[in-house]
mmCIF file of C-alpha atoms (C1' of nucleotides) in Angstrom:
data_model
loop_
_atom_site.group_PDB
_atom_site.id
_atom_site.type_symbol
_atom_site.label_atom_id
_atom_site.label_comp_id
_atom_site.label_asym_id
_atom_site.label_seq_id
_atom_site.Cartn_x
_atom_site.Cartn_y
_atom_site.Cartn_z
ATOM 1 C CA UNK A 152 -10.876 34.531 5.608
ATOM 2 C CA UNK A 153 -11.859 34.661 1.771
ATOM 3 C CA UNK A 154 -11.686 30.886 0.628
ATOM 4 C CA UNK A 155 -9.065 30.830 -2.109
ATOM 5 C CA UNK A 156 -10.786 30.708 -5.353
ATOM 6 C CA UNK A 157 -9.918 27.535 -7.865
ATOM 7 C CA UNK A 158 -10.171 28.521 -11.480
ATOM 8 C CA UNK A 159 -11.466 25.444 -13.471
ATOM 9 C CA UNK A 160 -11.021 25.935 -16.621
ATOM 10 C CA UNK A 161 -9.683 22.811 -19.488
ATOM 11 C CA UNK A 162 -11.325 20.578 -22.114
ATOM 12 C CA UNK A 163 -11.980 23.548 -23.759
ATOM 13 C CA UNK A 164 -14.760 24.340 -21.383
ATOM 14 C CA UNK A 165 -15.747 24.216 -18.025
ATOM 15 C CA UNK A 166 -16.526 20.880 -17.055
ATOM 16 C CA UNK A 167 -16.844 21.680 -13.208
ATOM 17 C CA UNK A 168 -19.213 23.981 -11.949
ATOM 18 C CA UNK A 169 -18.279 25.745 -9.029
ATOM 19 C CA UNK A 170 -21.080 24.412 -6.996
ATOM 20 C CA UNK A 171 -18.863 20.996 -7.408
ATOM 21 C CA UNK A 172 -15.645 22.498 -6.626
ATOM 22 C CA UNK A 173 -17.196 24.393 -3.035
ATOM 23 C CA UNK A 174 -18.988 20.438 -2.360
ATOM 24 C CA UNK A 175 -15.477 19.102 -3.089
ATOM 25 C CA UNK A 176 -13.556 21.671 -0.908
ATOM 26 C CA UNK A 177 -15.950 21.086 2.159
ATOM 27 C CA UNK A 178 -15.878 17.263 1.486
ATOM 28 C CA UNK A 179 -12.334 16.485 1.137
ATOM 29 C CA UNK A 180 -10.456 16.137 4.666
ATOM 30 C CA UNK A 181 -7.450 18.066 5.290
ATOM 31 C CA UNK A 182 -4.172 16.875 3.516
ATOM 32 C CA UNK A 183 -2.576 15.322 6.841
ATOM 33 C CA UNK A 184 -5.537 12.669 7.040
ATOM 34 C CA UNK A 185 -5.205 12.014 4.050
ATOM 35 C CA UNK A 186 -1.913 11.280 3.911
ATOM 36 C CA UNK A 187 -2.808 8.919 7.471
ATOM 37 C CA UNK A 188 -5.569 7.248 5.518
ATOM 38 C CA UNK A 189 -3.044 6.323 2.850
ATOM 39 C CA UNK A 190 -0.562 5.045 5.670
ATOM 40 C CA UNK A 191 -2.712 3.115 6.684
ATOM 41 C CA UNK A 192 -3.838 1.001 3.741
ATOM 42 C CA UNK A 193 0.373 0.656 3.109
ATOM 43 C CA UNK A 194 0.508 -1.127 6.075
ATOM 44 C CA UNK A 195 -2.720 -3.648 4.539
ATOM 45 C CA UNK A 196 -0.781 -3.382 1.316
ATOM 46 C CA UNK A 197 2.008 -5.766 1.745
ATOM 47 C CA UNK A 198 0.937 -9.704 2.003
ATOM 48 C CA UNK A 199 3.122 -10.841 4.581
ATOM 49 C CA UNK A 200 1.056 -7.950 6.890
ATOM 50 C CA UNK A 201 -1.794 -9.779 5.618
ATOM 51 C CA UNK A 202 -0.677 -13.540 6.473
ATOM 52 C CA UNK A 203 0.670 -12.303 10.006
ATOM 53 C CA UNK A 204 -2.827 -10.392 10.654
ATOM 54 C CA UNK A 205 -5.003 -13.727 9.788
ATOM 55 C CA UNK A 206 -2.826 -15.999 11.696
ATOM 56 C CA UNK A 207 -3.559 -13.660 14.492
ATOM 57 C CA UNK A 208 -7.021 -14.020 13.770
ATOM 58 C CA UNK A 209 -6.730 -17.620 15.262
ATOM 59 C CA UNK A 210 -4.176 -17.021 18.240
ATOM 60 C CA UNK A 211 -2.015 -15.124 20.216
ATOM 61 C CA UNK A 212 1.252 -15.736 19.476
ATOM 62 C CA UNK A 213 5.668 -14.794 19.945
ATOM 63 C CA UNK A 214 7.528 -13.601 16.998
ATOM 64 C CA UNK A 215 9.080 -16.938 16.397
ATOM 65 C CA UNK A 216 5.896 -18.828 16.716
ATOM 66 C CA UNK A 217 4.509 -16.807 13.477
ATOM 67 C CA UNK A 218 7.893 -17.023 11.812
ATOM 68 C CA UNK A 219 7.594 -20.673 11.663
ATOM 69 C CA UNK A 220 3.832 -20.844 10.681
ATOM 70 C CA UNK A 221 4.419 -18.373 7.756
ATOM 71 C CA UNK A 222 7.816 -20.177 6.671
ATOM 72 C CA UNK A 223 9.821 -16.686 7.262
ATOM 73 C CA UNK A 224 13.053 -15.180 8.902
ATOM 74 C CA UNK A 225 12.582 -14.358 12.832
ATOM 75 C CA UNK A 226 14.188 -10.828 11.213
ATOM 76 C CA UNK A 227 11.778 -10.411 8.655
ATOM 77 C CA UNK A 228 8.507 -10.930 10.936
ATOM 78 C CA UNK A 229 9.816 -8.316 13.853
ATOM 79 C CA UNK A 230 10.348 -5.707 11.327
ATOM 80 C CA UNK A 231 6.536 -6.168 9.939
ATOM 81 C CA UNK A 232 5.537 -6.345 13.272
ATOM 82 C CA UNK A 233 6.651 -3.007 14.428
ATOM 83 C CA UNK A 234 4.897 -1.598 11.304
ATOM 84 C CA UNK A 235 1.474 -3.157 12.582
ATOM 85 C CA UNK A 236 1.963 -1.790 16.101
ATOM 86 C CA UNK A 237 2.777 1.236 14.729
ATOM 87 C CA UNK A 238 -0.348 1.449 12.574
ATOM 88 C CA UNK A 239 -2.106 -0.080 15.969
ATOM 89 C CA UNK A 240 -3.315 -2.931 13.846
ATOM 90 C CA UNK A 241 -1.482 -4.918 17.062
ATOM 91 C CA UNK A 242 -0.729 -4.894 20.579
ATOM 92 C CA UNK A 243 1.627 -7.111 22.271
ATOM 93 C CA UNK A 244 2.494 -8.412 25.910
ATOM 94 C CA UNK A 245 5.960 -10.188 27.279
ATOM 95 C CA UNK A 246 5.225 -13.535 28.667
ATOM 96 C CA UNK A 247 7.966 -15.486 29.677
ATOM 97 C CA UNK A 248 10.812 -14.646 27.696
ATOM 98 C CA UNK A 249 8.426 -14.516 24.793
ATOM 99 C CA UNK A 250 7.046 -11.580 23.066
ATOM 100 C CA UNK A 251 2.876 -12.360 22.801
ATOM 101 C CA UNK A 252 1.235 -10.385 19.846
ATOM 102 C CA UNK A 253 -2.785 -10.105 19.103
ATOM 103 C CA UNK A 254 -4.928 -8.225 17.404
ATOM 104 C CA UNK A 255 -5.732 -4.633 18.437
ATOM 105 C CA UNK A 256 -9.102 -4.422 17.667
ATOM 106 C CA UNK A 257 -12.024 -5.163 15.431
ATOM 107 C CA UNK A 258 -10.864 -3.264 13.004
ATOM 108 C CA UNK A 259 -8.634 -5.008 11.544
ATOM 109 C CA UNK A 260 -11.122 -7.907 11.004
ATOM 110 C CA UNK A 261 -13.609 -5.642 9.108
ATOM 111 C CA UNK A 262 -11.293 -3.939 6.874
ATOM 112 C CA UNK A 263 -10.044 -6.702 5.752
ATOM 113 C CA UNK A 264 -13.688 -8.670 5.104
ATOM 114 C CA UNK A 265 -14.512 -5.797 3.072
ATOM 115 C CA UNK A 266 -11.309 -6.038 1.204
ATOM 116 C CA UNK A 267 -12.341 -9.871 0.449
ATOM 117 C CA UNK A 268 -15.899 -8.914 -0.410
ATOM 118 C CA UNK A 269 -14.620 -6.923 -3.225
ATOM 119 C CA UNK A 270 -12.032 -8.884 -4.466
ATOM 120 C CA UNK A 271 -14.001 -11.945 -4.353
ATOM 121 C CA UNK A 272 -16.947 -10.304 -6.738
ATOM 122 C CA UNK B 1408 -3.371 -36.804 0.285
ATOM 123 C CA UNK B 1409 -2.012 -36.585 3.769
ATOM 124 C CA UNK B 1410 -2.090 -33.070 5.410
ATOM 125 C CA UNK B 1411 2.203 -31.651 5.220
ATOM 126 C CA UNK B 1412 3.152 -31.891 8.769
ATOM 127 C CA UNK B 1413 4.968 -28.546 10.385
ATOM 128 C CA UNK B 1414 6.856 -29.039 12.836
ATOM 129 C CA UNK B 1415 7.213 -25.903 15.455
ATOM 130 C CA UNK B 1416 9.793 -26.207 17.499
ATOM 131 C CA UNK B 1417 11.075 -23.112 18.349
ATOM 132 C CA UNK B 1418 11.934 -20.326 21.309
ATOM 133 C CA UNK B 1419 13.303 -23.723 23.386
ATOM 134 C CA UNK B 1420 9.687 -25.048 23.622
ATOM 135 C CA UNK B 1421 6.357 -25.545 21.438
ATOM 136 C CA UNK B 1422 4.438 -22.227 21.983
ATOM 137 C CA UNK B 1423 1.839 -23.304 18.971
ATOM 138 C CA UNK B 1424 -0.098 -26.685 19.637
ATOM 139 C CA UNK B 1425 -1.063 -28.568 16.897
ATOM 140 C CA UNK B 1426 -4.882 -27.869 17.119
ATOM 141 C CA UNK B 1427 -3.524 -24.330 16.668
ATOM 142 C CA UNK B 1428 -1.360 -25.380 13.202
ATOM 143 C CA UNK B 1429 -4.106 -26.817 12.140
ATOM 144 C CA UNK B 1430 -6.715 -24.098 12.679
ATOM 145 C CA UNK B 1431 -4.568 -21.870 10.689
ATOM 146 C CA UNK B 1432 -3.459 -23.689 7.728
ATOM 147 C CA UNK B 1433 -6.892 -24.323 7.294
ATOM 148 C CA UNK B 1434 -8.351 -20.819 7.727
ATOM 149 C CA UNK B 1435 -5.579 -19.277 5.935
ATOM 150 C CA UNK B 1436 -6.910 -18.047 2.614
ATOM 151 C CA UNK B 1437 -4.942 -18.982 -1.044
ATOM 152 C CA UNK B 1438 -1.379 -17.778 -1.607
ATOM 153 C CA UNK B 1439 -2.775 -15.588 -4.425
ATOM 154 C CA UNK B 1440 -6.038 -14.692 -2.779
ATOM 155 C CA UNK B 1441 -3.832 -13.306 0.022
ATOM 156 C CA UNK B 1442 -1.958 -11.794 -2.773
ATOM 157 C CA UNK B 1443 -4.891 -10.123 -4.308
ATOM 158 C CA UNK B 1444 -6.042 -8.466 -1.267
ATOM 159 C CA UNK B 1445 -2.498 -6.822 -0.306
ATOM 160 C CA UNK B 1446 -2.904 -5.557 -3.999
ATOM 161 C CA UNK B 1447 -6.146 -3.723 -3.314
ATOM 162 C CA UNK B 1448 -5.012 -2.566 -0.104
ATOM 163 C CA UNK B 1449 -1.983 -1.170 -2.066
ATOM 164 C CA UNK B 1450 -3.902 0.748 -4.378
ATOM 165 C CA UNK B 1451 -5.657 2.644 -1.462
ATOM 166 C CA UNK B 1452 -2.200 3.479 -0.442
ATOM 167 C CA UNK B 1453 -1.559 6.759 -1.773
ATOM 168 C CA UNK B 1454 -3.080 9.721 -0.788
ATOM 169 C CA UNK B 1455 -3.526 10.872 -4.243
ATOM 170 C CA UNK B 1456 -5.562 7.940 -5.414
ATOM 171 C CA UNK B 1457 -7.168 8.700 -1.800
ATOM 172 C CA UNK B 1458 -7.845 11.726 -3.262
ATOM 173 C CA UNK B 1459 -9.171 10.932 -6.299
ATOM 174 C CA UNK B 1460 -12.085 8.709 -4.763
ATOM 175 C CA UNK B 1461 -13.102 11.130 -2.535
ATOM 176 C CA UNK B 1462 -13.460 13.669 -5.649
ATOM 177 C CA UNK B 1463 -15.271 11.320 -7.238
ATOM 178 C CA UNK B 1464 -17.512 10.675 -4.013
ATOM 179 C CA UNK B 1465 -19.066 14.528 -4.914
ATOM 180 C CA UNK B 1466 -19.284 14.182 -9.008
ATOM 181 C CA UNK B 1467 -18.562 12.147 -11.956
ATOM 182 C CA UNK B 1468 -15.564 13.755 -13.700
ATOM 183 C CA UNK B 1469 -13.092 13.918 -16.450
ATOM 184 C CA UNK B 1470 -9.154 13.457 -16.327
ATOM 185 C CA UNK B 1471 -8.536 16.703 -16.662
ATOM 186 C CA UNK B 1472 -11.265 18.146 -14.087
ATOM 187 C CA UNK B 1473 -9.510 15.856 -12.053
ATOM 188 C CA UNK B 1474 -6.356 16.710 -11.875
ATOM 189 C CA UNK B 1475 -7.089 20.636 -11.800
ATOM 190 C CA UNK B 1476 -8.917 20.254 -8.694
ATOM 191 C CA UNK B 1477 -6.368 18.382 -7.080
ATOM 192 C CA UNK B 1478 -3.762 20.698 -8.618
ATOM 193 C CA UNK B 1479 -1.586 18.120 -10.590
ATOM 194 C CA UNK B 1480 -0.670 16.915 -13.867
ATOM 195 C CA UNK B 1481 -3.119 15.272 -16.546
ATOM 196 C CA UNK B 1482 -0.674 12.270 -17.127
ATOM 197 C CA UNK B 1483 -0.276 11.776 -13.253
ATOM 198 C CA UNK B 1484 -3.486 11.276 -12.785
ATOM 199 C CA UNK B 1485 -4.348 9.561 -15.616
ATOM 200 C CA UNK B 1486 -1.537 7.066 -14.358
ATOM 201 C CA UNK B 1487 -3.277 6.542 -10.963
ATOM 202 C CA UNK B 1488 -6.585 6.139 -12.707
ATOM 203 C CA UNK B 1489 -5.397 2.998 -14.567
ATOM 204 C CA UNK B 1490 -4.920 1.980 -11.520
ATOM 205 C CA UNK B 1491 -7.991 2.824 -9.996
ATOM 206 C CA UNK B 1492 -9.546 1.169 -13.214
ATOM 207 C CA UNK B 1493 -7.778 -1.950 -13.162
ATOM 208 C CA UNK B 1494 -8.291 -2.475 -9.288
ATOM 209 C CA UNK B 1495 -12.010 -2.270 -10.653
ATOM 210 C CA UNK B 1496 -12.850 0.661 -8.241
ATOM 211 C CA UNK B 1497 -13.764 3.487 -10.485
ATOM 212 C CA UNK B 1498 -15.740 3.201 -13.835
ATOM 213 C CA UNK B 1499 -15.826 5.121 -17.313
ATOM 214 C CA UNK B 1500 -17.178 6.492 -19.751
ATOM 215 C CA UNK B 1501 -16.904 8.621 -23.205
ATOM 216 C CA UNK B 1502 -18.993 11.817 -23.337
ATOM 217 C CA UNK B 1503 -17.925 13.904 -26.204
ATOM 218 C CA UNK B 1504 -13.830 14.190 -25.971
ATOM 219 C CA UNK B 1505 -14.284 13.840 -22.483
ATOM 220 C CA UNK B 1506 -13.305 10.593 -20.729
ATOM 221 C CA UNK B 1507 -16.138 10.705 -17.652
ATOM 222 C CA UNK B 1508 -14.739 8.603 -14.139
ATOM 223 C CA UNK B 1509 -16.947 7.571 -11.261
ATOM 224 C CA UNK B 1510 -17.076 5.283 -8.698
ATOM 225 C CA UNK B 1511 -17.193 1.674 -9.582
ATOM 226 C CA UNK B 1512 -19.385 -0.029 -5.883
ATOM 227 C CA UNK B 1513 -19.868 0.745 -2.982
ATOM 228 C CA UNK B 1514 -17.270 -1.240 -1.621
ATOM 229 C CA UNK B 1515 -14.943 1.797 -1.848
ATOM 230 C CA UNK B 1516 -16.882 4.267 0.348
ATOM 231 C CA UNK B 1517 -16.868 1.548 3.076
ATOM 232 C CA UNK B 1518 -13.543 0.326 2.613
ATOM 233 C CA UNK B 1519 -12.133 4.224 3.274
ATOM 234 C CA UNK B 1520 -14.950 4.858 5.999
ATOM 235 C CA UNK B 1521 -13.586 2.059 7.851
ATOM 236 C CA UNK B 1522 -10.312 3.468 7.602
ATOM 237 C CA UNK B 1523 -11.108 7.159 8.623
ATOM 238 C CA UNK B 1524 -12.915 5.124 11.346
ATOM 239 C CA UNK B 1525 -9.411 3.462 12.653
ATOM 240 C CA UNK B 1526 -7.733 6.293 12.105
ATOM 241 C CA UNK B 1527 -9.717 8.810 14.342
ATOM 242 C CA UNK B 1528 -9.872 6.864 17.371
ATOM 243 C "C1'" DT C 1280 -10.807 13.043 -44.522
ATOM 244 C "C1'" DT C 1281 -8.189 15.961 -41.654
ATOM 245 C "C1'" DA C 1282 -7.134 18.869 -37.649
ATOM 246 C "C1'" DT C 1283 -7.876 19.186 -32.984
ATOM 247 C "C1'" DC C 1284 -8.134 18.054 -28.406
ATOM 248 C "C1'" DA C 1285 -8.577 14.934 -24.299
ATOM 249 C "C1'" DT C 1286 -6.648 10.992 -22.736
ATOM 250 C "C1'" DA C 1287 -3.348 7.186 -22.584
ATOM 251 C "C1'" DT C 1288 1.160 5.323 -22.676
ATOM 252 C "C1'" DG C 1289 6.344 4.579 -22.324
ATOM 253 C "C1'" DA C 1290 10.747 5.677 -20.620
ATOM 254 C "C1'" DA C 1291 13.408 7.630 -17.056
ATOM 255 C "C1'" DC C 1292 14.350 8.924 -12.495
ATOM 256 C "C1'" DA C 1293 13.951 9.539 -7.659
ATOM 257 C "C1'" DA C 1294 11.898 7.872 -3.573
ATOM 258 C "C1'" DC C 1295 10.373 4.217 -0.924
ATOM 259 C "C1'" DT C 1296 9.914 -0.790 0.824
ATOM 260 C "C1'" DA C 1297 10.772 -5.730 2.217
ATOM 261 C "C1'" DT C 1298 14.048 -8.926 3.211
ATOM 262 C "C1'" DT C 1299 18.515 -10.619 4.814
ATOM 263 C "C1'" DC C 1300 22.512 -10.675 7.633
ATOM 264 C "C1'" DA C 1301 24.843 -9.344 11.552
ATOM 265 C "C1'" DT C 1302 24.460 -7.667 15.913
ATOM 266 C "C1'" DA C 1303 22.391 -5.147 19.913
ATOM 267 C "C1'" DT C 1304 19.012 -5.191 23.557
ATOM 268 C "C1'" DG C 1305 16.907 -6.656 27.530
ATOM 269 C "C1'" DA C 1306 14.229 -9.855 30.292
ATOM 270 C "C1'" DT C 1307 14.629 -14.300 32.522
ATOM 271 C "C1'" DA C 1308 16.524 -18.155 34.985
ATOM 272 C "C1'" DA C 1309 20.258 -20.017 37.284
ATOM 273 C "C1'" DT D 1056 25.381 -11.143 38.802
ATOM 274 C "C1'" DT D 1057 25.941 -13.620 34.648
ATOM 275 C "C1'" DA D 1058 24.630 -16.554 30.731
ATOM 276 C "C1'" DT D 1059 21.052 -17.469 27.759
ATOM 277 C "C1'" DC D 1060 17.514 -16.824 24.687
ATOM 278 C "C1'" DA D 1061 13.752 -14.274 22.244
ATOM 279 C "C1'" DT D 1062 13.180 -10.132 20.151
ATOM 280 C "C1'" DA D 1063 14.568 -5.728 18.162
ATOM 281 C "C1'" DT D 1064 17.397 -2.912 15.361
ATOM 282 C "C1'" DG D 1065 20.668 -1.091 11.654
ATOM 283 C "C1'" DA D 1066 22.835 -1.327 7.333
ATOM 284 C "C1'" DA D 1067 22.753 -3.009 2.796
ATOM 285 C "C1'" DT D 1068 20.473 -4.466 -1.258
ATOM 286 C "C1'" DA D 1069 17.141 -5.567 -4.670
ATOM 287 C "C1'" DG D 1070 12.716 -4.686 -6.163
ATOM 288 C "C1'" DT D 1071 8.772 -1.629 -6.512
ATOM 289 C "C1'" DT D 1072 6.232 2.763 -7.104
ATOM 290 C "C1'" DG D 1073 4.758 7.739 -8.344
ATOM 291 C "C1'" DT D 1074 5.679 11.555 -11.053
ATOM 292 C "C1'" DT D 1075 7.345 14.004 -15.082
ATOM 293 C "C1'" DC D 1076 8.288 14.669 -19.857
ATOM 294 C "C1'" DA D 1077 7.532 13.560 -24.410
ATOM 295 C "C1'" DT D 1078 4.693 11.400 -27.482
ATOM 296 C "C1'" DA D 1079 1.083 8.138 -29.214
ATOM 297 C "C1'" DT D 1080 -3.774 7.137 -29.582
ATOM 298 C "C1'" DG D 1081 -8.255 7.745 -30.934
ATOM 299 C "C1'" DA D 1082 -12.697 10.046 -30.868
ATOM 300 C "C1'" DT D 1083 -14.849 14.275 -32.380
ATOM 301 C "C1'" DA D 1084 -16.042 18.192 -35.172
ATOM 302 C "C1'" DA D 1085 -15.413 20.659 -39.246
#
DNA sequence: TTATCATATGAACAACTATTCATATGATAA
DNA sequence: TTATCATATGAATAGTTGTTCATATGATAA
C-alpha cells in the first residue's frame, strides 16, 4: 500500500523536490498507455501512412486505386494498410471484388492539423 | 505548364475518376512537407520521449532529474532530448551547471491529448 | 587558471521497420 | 464448381532507431 519511495538525489543536490516527484507519479499514466500512445504516433510516423491517410481525406478508395495515386507497389500499400486498421486510423468494406478503405474517424484529421500547425510555425 | 496526366487504370476498371485525381494531387501537401510531418510524428513515437514530455508537463527540469525519475541513464536521455530539441518541442536553458528543459508550445500538450483521446475510445 | 561536475557526443550493437518479390487467400462472375 | 482477379501475407533485405559505454565539451566555482 506504501507508495514506493524515489530517492532524487544528483547534480550534487537535489534538484527535485518531492512535492514534484508525488505531482509526477500521480500525473504520469501507467506504462502500458504509454507505450499505446507511442504506437500510435509510429503509425503517423512513417510518410507513406501519411500520403495514404490524406488521399483518404478526399475519397474512398481499393488498395490498387491508392497504389496508383501514390506511385507505389499494390504489396507495399496492403502492408501499411493493415497497420492503419490496426491502429483504427481506417476501416474498410468489400465492394465488388474490391477492397473500399476510409477514414475511421475524425481523429485522424485533427491529429494530423495539429501536426501541420506546428511544423508550419 | 500542363498538369502530368495519371492514368489509373487498374483492378480491370477505373475505380478513381479524374475529378477525384485531380482533387488529390491538388490537396496533397509537398513531398517534404509530408516528410516533415511523419518526422514529428516519429519523434512522439517512443514512449520514453512520451515520457519525458509528460515530466516536463509537471516541472521544468535538468538532464539528470530527468532521467532519475524515469529511472534511466543520463546519456539516454540526453540522446532523446536532442531530439526533443531539434523537433523544436522542448526548450532550454543554463542555470548554474544545470542544463534546465521545458516545454517548447503548446502544440505538444494537444498533440498527445489528442492521442490519449484516440486511444481511450 | 584549474579542477570539477553536468551535459553532450560518437561509436557500436541490437532491435525494429518499410519495401520488394513471390505466393496464398478468398470473393466474384461465369 | 472453377477461373479470375483484387487483396493479403510471409520471407528476405536494407535502412533506421534507441540504448549503452566511453569520452569530450564547456560552464562554474575555487
Amino acid at each position: 500500500m506504501e507508495k514506493e519511495k524515489i530517492k532524487i538525489e544528483c547534480c550534487d543536490s537535489f534538484h527535485v523536490h518531492e512535492e514534484v516527484v508525488n505531482t509526477v507519479t500521480e500525473m504520469m499514466p501507467e506504462e502500458e498507455v504509454l507505450y499505446d500512445l507511442a504506437e500510435l504516433y509510429k503509425v503517423f510516423g512513417d510518410s507513406t501512412r501519411i500520403k495514404i491517410l490524406y488521399v483518404l481525406f478526399e475519397a474512398d478508395l481499393c488498395v490498387c486505386d491508392i497504389a496508383q495515386l501514390l506511385n507505389m507497389g499494390q504489396s507495399a500499400i496492403s502492408h501499411q494498410l493493415r497497420v492503419l486498421k490496426q491502429a483504427r486510423l481506417v476501416k474498410f468494406r468489400r465492394e465488388g471484388k474490391s477492397v473500399i478503405y476510409s477514414l475511421a474517424d475524425d481523429h485522424v484529421r485533427t491529429i494530423i492539423d495539429q501536426g501541420m500547425e506546428h511544423i508550419s510555425e
